Amino acid sequence: MTGPTVGGSAAPGEEPHVRRLCWPYLSAQALHYLLFALRAQQFRSRRPMLGDPHRPVFGVPGRSVALTIDDGPHPEWTPRMLDLLDRHRVRATFFLIGARVREHPDLARRIRDAGHAIGNHSMTHPQPFAALPPVRLRAEIAEAQGWIGDAVGATPRLFRAPGGNWSPAVLRAGADLGLAPVDWTVNPSDWRSPGVGRIVRRLSRSRPGHVLLCHDGGGDRSQTVEALETVLPRLRDRGLRFVVPAADR
């Protein structure tokens, strides 16, 4: 990725104002890469951080893991993911995008009715999220809260920043709305469609305490679904339970 130029045009998928705000963009990108290092450290830790209002959740207690699924709901992949989870009796946490809930409220209700937890993943998934002005940050989170709450009858209590792009301002915006920030420790990069084998290998490295990141939106998620068919029973056979992150908050 090339760096931003003041006054230049936005790159595909990039927020236009970010090209004009050079420092917020660079700061957000620096935090993004620092978080890569922190996730690697948390992956190696025997006790990943359980988080607090000022720090994201990277882990869960006990002999448990948390499966989190981002970027839905999607009319093709969310139903297939729900069927998969039902077959394996796994409870997951779906971090939903408000604009997609607005389009598919019935799918949000189906997630709720299946007993899964629902989190907030912003209204439109802008990136880099931490580069947004504070007013926009709050609006992205608050608007998604409204649409998700209207669809399922309850507002989320968990929030994941798009791209895991945290900053003090992002954490404050979520905390002001009563949301616990949730990150991850295991990322198979399934959104890139790297191949079923690679997704399986990465997720199979999960250990007690890890938070797993997968996706049901944003593209063709057939590889994710196929990989989880192998991974979920494998993790269960190790005696791991599937739980919701920050369940005590």
mmCIF file with all atom_site columns, C-alpha atoms in Angstrom, residues 11 19-20 68 73 105 120 158 200:
data_model
loop_
_atom_site.group_PDB
_atom_site.id
_atom_site.type_symbol
_atom_site.label_atom_id
_atom_site.label_alt_id
_atom_site.label_comp_id
_atom_site.label_asym_id
_atom_site.label_entity_id
_atom_site.label_seq_id
_atom_site.pdbx_PDB_ins_code
_atom_site.Cartn_x
_atom_site.Cartn_y
_atom_site.Cartn_z
_atom_site.occupancy
_atom_site.B_iso_or_equiv
_atom_site.pdbx_formal_charge
_atom_site.auth_seq_id
_atom_site.auth_comp_id
_atom_site.auth_asym_id
_atom_site.auth_atom_id
_atom_site.pdbx_PDB_model_num
ATOM 1 C CA . ALA A 1 11  ? -7.331  4.667   -2.868 1.00 0.00 ? 11  ALA A CA 1
ATOM 2 C CA . ARG A 1 19  ? -6.008  11.244  2.325  1.00 0.00 ? 19  ARG A CA 1
ATOM 3 C CA . ARG A 1 20  ? -6.384  14.842  3.503  1.00 0.00 ? 20  ARG A CA 1
ATOM 4 C CA . THR A 1 68  ? -16.013 -14.916 16.324 1.00 0.00 ? 68  THR A CA 1
ATOM 5 C CA . PRO A 1 73  ? -25.001 -10.862 7.777  1.00 0.00 ? 73  PRO A CA 1
ATOM 6 C CA . PRO A 1 105 ? -32.744 -7.961  9.484  1.00 0.00 ? 105 PRO A CA 1
ATOM 7 C CA . ASN A 1 120 ? -21.333 -4.421  16.834 1.00 0.00 ? 120 ASN A CA 1
ATOM 8 C CA . LEU A 1 158 ? -19.591 -6.243  22.442 1.00 0.00 ? 158 LEU A CA 1
ATOM 9 C CA . VAL A 1 200 ? -7.450  -25.304 8.761  1.00 0.00 ? 200 VAL A CA 1
#
